[in-house]
Coordinates of C-alpha atoms and ligand atoms in Angstrom, one line a residue:
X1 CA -15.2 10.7 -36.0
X2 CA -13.1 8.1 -37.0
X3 CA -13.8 4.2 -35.9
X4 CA -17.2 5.9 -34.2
X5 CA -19.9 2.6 -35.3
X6 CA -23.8 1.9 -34.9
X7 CA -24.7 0.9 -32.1
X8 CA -27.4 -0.8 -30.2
X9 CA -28.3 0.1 -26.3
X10 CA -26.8 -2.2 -24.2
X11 CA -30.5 -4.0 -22.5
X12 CA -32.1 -4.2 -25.9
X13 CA -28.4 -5.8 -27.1
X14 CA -28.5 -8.7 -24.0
X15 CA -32.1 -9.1 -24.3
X16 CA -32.0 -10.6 -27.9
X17 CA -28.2 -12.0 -27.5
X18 CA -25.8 -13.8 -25.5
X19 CA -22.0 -12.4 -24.8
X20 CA -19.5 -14.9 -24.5
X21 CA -16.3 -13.5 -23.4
X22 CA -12.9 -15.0 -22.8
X23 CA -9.6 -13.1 -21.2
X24 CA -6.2 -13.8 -21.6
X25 CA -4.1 -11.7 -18.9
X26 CA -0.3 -11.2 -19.1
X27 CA 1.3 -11.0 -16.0
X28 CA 5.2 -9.8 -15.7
X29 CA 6.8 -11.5 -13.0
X30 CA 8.8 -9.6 -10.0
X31 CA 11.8 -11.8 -10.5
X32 CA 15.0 -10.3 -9.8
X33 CA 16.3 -11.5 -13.7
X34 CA 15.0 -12.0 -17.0
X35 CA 13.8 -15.1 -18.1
X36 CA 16.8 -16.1 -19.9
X37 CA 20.1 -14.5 -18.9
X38 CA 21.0 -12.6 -15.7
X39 CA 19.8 -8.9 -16.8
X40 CA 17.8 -7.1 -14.4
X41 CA 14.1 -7.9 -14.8
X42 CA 13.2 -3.8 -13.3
X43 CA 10.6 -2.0 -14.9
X44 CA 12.1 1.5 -16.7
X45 CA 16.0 2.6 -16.6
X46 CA 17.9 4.5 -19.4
X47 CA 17.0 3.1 -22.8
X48 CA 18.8 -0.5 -23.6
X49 CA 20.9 -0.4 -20.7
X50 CA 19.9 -3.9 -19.4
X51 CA 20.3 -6.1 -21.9
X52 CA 23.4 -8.6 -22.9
X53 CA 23.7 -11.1 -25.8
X54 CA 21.3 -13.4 -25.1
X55 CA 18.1 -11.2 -24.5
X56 CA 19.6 -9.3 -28.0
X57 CA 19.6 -12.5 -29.0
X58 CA 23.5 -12.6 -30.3
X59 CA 24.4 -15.3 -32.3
X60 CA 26.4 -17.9 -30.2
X61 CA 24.5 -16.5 -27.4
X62 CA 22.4 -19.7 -25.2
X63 CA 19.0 -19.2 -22.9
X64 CA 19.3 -20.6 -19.6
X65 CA 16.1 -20.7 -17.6
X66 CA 15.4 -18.7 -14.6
X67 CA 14.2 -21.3 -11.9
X68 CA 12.3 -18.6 -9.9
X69 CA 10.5 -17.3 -12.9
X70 CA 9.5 -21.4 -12.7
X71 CA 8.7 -21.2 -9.4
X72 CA 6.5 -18.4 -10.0
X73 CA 4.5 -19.8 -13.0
X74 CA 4.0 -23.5 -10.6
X75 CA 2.7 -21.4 -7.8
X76 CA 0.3 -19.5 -9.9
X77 CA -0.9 -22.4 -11.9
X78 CA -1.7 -24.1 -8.6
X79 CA -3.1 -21.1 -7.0
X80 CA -5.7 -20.9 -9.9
X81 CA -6.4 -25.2 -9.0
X82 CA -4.8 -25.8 -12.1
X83 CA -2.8 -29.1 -13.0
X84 CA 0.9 -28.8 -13.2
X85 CA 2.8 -30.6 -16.5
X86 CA 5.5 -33.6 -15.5
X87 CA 6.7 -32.8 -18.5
X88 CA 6.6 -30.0 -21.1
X89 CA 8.4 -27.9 -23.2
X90 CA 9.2 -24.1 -24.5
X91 CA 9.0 -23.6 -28.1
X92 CA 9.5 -20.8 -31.0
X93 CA 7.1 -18.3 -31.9
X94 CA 8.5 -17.0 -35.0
X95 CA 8.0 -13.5 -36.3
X96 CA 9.4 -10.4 -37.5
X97 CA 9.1 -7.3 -35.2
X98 CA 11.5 -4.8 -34.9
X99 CA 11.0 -4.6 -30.7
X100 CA 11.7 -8.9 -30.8
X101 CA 15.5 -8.8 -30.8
X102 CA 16.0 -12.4 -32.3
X103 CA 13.0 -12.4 -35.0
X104 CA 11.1 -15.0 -32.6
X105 CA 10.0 -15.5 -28.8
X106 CA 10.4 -17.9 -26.9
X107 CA 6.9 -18.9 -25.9
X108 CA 4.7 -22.2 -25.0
X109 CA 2.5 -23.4 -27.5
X110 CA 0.9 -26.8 -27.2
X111 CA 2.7 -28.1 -24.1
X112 CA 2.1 -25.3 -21.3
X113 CA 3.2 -26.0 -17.6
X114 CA -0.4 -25.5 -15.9
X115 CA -3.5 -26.3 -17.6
X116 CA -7.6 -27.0 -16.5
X117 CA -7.7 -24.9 -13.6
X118 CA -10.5 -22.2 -12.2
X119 CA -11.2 -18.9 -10.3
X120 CA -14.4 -17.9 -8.8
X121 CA -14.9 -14.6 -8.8
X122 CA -17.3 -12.5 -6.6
X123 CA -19.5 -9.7 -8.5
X124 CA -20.1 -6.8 -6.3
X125 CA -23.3 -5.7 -4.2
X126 CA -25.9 -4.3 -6.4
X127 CA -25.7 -7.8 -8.5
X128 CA -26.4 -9.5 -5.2
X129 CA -29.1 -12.6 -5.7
X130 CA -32.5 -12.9 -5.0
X131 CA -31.1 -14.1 -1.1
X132 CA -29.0 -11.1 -1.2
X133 CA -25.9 -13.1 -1.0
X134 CA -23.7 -11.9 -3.4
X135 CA -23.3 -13.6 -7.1
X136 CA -20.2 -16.0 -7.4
X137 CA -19.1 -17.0 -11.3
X138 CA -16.7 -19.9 -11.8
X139 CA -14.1 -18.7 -14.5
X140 CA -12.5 -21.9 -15.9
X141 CA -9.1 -21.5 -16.7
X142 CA -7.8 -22.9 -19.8
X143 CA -3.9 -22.7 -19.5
X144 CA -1.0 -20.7 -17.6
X145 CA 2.0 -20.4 -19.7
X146 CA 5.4 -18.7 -19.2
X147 CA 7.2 -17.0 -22.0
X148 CA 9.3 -14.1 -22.7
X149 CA 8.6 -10.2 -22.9
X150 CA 9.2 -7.8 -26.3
X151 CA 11.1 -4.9 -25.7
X152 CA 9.6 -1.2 -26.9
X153 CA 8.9 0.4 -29.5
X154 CA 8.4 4.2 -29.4
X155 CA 7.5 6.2 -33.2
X156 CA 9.1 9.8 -33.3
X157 CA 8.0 12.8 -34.8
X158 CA 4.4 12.1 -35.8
X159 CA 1.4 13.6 -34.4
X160 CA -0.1 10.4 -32.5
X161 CA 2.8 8.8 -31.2
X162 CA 1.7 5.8 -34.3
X163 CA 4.1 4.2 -36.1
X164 CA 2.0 6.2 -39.4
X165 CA 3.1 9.2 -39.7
X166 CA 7.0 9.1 -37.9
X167 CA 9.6 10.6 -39.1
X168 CA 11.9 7.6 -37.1
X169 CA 11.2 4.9 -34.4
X170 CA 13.3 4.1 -31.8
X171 CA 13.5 0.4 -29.4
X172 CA 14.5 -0.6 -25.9
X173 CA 15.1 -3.9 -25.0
X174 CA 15.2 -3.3 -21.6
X175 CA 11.9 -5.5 -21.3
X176 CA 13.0 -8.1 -24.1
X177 CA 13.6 -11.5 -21.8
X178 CA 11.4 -10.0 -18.8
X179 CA 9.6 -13.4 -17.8
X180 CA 5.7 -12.9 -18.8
X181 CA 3.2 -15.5 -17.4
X182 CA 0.0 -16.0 -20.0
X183 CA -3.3 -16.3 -18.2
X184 CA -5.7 -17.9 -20.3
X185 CA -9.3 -18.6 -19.6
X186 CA -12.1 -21.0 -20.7
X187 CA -14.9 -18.9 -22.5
X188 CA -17.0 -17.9 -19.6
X189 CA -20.5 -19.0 -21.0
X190 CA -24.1 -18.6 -19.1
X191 CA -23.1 -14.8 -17.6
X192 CA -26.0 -13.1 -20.1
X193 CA -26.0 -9.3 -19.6
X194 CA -23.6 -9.8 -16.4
X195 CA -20.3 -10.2 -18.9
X196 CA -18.8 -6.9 -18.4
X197 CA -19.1 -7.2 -14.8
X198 CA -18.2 -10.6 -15.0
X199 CA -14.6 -9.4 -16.6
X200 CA -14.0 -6.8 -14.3
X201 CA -14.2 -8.8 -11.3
X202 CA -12.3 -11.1 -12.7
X203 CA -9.7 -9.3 -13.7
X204 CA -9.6 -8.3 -10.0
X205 CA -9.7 -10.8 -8.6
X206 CA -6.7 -12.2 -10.1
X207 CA -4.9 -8.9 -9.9
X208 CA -5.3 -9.5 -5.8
X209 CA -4.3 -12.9 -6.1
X210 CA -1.1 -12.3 -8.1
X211 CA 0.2 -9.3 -5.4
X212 CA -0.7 -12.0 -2.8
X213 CA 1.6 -14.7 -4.3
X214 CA 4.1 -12.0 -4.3
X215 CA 5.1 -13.0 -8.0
X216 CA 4.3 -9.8 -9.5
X217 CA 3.6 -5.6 -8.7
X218 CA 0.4 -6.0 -10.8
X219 CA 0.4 -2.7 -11.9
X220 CA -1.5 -1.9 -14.8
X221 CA -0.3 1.7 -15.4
X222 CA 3.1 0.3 -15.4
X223 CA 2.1 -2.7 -17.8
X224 CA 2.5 -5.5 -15.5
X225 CA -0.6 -6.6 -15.9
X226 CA -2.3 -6.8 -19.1
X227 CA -5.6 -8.1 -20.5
X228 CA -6.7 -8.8 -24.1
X229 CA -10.6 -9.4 -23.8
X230 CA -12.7 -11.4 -26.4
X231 CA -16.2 -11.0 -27.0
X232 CA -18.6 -12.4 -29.1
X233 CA -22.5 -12.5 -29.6
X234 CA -24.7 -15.3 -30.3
X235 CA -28.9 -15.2 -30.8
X236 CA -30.4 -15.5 -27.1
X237 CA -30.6 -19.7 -27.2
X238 CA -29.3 -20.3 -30.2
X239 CA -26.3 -22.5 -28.5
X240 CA -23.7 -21.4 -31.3
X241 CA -20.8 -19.6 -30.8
X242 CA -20.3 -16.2 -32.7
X243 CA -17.0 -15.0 -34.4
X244 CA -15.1 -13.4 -31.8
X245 CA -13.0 -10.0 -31.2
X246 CA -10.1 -9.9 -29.1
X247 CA -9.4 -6.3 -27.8
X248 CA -5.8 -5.6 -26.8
X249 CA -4.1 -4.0 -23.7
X250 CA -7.1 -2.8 -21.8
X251 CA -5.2 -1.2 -18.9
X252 CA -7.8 -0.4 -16.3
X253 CA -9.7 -2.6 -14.4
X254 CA -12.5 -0.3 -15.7
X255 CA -11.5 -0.5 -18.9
X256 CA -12.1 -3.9 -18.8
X257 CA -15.8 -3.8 -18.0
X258 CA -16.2 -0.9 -20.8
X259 CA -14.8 -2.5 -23.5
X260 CA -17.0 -5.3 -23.3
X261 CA -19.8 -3.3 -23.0
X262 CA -19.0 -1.5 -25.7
X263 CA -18.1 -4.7 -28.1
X264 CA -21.6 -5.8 -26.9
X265 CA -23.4 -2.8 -28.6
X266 CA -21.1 -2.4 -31.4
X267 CA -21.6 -6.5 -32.4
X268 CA -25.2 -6.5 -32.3
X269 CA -25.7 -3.6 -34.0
X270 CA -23.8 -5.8 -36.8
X271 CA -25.6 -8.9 -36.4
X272 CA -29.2 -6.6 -36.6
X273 CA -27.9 -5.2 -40.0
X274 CA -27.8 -8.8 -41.1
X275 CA -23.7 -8.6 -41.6
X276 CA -21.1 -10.5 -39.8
X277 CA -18.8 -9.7 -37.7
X278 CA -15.0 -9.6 -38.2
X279 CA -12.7 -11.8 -36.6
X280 CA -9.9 -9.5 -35.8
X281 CA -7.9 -7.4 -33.0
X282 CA -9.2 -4.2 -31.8
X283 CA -8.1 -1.7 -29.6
X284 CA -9.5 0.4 -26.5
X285 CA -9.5 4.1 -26.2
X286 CA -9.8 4.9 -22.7
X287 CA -10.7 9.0 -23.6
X288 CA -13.6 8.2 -25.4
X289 CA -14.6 4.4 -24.0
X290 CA -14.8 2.7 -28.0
X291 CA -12.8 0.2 -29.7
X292 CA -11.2 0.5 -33.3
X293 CA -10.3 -2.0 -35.7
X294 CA -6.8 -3.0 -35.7
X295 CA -5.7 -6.2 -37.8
X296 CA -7.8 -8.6 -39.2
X297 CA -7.3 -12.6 -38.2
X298 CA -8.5 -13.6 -41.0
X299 CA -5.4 -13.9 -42.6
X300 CA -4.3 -15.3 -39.5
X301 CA -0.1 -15.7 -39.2
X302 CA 1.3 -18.5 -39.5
X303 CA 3.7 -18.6 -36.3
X304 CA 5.8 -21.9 -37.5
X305 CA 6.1 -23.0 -33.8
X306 CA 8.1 -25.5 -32.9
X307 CA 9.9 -26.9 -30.0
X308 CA 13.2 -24.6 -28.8
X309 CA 15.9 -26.4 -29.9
X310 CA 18.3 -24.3 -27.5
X311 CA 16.0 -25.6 -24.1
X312 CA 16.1 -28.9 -22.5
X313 CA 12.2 -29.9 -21.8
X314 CA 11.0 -28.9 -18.4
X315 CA 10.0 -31.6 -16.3
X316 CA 9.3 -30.3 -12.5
X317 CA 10.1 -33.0 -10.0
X318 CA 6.7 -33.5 -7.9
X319 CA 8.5 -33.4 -4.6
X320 CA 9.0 -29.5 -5.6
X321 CA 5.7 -28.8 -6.8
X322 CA 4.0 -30.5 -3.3
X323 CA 6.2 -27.7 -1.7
X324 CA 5.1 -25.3 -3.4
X325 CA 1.7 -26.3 -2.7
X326 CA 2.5 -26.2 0.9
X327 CA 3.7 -22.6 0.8
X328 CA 0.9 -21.0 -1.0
X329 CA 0.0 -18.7 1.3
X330 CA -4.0 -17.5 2.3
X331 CA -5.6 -17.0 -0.5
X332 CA -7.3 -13.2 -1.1
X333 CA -11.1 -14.7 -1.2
X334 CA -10.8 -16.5 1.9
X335 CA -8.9 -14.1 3.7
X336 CA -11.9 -11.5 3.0
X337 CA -14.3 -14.2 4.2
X338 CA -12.1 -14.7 7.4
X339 CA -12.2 -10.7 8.2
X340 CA -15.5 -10.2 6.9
X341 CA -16.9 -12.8 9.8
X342 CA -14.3 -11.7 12.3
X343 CA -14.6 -8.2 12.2
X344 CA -18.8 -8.5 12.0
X345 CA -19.0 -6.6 8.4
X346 CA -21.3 -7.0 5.9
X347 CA -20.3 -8.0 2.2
X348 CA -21.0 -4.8 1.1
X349 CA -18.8 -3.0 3.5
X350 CA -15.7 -5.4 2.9
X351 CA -16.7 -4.6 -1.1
X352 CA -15.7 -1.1 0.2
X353 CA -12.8 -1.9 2.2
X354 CA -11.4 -3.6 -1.5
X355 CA -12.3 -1.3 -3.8
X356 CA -10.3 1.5 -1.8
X357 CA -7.2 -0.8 -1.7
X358 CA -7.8 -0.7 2.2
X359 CA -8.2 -4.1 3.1
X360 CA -4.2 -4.7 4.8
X361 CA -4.1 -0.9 6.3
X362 CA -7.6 -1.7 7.8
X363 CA -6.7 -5.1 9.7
X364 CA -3.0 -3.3 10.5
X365 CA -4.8 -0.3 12.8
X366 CA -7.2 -2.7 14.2
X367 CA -4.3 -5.2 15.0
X368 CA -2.4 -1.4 16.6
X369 CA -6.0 -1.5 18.9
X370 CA -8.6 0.8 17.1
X371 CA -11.6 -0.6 17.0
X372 CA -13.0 -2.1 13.0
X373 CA -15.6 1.0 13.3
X374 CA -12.5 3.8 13.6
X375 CA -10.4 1.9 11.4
X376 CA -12.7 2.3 8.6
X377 CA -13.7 5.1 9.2
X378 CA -10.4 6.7 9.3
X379 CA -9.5 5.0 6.4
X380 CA -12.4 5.3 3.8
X381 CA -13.5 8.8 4.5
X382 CA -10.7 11.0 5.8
X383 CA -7.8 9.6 4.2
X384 CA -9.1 8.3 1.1
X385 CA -10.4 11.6 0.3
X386 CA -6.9 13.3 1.2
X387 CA -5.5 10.2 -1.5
X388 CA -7.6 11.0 -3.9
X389 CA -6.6 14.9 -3.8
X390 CA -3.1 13.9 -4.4
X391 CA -3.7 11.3 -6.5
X392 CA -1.5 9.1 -4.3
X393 CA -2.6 5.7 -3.2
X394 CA -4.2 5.2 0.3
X395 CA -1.2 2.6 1.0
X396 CA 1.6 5.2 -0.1
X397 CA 0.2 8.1 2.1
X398 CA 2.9 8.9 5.1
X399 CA 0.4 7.9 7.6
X400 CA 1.0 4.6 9.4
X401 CA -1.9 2.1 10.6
X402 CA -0.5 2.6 14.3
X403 CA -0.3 6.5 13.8
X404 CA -4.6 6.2 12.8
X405 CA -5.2 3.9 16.2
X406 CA -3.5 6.5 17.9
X407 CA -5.7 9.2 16.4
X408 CA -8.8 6.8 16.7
X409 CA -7.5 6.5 21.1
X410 CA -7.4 10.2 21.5
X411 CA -10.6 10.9 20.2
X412 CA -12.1 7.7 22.2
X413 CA -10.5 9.2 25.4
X414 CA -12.2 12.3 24.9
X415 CA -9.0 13.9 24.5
X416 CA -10.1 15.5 20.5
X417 CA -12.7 15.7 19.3
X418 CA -13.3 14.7 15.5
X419 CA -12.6 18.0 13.6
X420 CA -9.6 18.1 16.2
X421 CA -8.6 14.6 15.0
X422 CA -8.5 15.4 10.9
X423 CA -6.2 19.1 11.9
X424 CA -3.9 15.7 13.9
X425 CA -4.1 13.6 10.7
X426 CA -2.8 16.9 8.3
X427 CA -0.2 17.4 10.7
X428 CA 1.1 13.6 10.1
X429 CA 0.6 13.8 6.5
X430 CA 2.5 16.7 6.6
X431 CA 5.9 15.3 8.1
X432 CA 5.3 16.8 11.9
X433 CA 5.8 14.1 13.5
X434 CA 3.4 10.9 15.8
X435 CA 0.0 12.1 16.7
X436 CA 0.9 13.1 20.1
X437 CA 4.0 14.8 18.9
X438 CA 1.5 17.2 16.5
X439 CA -1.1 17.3 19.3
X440 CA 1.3 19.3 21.4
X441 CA 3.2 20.9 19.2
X442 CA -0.1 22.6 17.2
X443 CA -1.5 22.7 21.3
X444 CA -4.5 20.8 20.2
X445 CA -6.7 19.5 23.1
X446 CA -10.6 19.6 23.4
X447 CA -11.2 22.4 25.9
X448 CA -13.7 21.1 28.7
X449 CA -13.1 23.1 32.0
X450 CA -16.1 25.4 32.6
X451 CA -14.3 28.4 33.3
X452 CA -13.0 28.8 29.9
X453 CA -16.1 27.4 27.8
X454 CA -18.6 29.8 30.5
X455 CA -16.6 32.9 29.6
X456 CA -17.0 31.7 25.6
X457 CA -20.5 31.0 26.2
X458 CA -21.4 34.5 27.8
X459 CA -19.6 35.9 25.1
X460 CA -21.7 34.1 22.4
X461 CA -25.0 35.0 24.2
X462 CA -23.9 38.6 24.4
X463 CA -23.1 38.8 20.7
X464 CA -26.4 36.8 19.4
X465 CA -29.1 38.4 21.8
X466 CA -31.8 37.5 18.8
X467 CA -30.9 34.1 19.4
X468 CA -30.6 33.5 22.9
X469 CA -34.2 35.9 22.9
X470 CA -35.8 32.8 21.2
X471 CA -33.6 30.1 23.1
X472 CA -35.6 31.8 26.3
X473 CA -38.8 31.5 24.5
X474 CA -38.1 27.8 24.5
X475 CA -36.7 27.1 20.8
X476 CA -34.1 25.1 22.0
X477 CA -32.8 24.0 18.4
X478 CA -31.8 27.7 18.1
X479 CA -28.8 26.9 20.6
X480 CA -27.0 25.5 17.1
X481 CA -26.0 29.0 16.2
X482 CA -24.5 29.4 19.4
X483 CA -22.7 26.3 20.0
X484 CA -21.3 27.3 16.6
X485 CA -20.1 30.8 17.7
X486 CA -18.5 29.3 20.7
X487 CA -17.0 26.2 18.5
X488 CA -15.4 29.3 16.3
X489 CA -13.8 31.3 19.1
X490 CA -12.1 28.2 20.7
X491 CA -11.0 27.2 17.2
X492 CA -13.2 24.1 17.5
X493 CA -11.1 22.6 21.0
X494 CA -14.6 23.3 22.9
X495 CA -16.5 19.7 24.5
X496 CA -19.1 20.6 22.2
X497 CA -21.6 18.5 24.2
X498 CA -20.8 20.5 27.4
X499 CA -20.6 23.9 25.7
X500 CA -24.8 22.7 24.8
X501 CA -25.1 22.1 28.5
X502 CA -24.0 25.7 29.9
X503 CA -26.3 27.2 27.2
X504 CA -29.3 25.6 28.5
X505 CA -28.2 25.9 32.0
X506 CA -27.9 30.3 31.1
X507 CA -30.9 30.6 29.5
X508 CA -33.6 27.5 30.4
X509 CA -34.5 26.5 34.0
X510 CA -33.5 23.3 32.6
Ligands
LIG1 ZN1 20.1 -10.2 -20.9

């Protein structure tokens, strides 16, 4: 198998070395333009269909800067408690690729706009401390830098979809220009056999923080948001750094977690044969969870930056990064802590509530009146499953949060009973209307008057003598079967509880 390399198992690899891992996202902001000119910044369209001279990088052709793009950059710099440059600049990255229209990108190299800042990041239950409180790392943030996207590249013909083996390649430069924040952390040191966990919550975490700054759609299918991950090994206490890899475009949050992991056990298994290991790119195959050898740094290129002579230097006035500032609005970790207290939830329970992508349609049905019990129950069990048989997110499902407290009220009321409530839910999901609209229309209603369920209950007792023999004899937990037989002729609308009741009352002196 091709790129398949010795490895050693993951404890016995932590428990003689220390990971150091460092991440550099790329974020694509949701501004309206490109970076440069006025093209639309959208993700897809028909093949170099949103592109003019300057983002083809015409000669004659001038950059202007997009303010929001700006805007967007400040916010996330100071978001992440980084400081904010009075002064810097854009400069030229220069090299030859046929998706860079104008042989170079316009990038920031030693002066970027936010610097020094830091995230903390929350690892999940199972890693809770020796308290039980969940574990909290510090990520230090090294820089935040704005700079323009490549366009596309797609290679025709061959087998892999690699440029090797094409008969012809083809761009768009409907991304060239799209404004791409950098995200550049400090290496994360001290985390010891917690680093890929360490990543992934990371990376989370500032996916949530992004969508709630509103500066990008963070989606990582869509490329959004992308992460390049470095790892490196040194001996446990040795205090030296070791030569680093940096794999490129992990595109899961999982992925994240696994290709460290899997650099982990490839890199020791290295340093035991007594070579070293390569500084160069490598990249992630999601099918089978390894990472190949792409290009070697060694012969690292020399990008001749230097400052763009086409841009005036950026110097944001104060007075408009204070209102910035001002506008930030609740930040993701402290609005979990808020809900978590308010709505009497332990950690791990809100951990659920995140990882199903819950936590807004969760506080919007309480906020319609259902209680935080219903709400999450609703949510996590019922309708995630129905997302995940679609494949659909919970948030895109055509079920709103007030349609789930009105499900959650009927059953409360006594007016359905649970199974009564899901057949309410299909109906909604499948376009027939509110709750109560479906209720009447499928004539769902928990039957409770006596004269139906005592004619359903004779009926059962007749049918199942051998049961309601033993029910007599005093098995009571034998009235199971014929709850269930009445539950099936009523087409589960029967007060279950009740229907119990007229059993016993038929064939008990209770
Ligand atoms: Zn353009």
């Amino acid at each position: 198998m091709p790129g398949s390399a010795t490895l050693v198992g993951y404890d016995e690899a932590v428990s003689r070395y220390d990971p150091l891992i460092g991440l550099e996202t790329h974020v694509e902001l949701g501004t309206t333009t490109k970076l440069f000119c006025g093209c639309p910044a959208t993700f897809g369209g028909e093949p170099n269909t949103h592109t003019c001279p300057v983002c083809l990088g015409l000669p004659g052709s001038l950059p202007v800067p997009s303010r929001k793009a700006i805007e967007y950059t400040i916010r996330i710099g100071l978001a992440l408690n980084c400081s904010i440059a009075e002064w810097c600049r854009f400069a030229r990255k220069n090299y030859f690729y046929p998706d860079m229209p104008k042989n170079f990108q316009i990038s920031q190299y030693d002066e970027p706009l936010c610097t020094d800042g830091w995230l903390d990041v929350v690892l999940d239950e199972s890693e809770a401390g020796a308290d039980g409180s969940p574990r909290t790392f510090r990520v230090g943030i090294e820089r935040v830098h704005l700079e323009e996207d490549t366009g596309k590249s797609q290679h025709m013909g061959g087998a892999t979809g690699r440029i090797h083996g094409a008969d012809y390649s083809l761009v768009d430069y409907n991304r060239a220009g799209i404004p791409l924040v950098e995200i550049v952390t400090k290496p994360v040191e001290g985390t010891g056999p917690l680093a890929p966990k360490v990543a992934h919550a990371y990376v989370t975490e500032l996916r949530d923080l992004l969508r709630s700054l509103g500066v990008s759609d963070v989606r990582m299918e869509e490329g959004s948001l992308r992460c390049d991950v470095n790892t490196s090994l040194s001996p446990r206490g040795s205090g030296r750094w070791g030569t680093r890899t940096e794999t490129k475009n992990v595109n899961s949050l999982r992925s994240v977690e696994r290709a460290v992991h899997y650099e982990v056990e490839r890199q020791a298994a290295v340093l035991d044969a007594g070579e070293r290991v390569v500084q160069e790119t490598r990249h992630f195959h999601e099918d089978s969870g390894i990472t190949t050898s792409g290009r070697s740094k060694e012969e690292a290129q020399d990008y001749r930056y230097f400052p763009e002579p086409d841009l005036v230097p950026l110097a944001p006035p104060r007075d408009w990064v204070e209102q910035i500032r001002a506008a930030l609005p609740e930040l993701p970790s402290a609005r979990r802590a808020r809900l978590q207290e308010a709505w009497g939830i332990t950690a791990a329970e809100m951990t659920d509530i995140r990882n199903a992508g819950a936590l807004d349609l969760v506080e919007q049905t309480i906020a319609a009146g259902a209680t935080q019990a219903d709400a999450r129950k609703w949510w996590l069990n019922e309708l995630a499953r129905r997302a995940n048989d679609t494949g659909a997110e919970l948030a895109d499902l055509p079920i709103t949060p007030a349609d789930v407290a009105a499900v959650a009220a009927l059953v409360a009321s006594g007016a359905l009973n649970d199974r009564l409530a899901r057949q309410v839910i299909e109906g909604v999901l499948a376009g027939e209307g509110t709750p109560d609209e479906v209720v009447a229309a499928r004539g769902l209603a928990v039957v409770s008057d006596d004269a139906a369920l005592t004619v359903a209950v004779d009926e059962a007792i007749a049918a199942h003598p051998d049961v309601a023999d033993k029910i007599r004899g005093g098995k009571v937990a034998a009235a199971g079967a014929l709850i269930a037989a009445v539950m099936k002729a009523t087409r589960g609308q029967a007060d279950a509880s009740r229907v119990r009741e007229l059993i016993l009352a038929r064939l008990t002196d209770s």
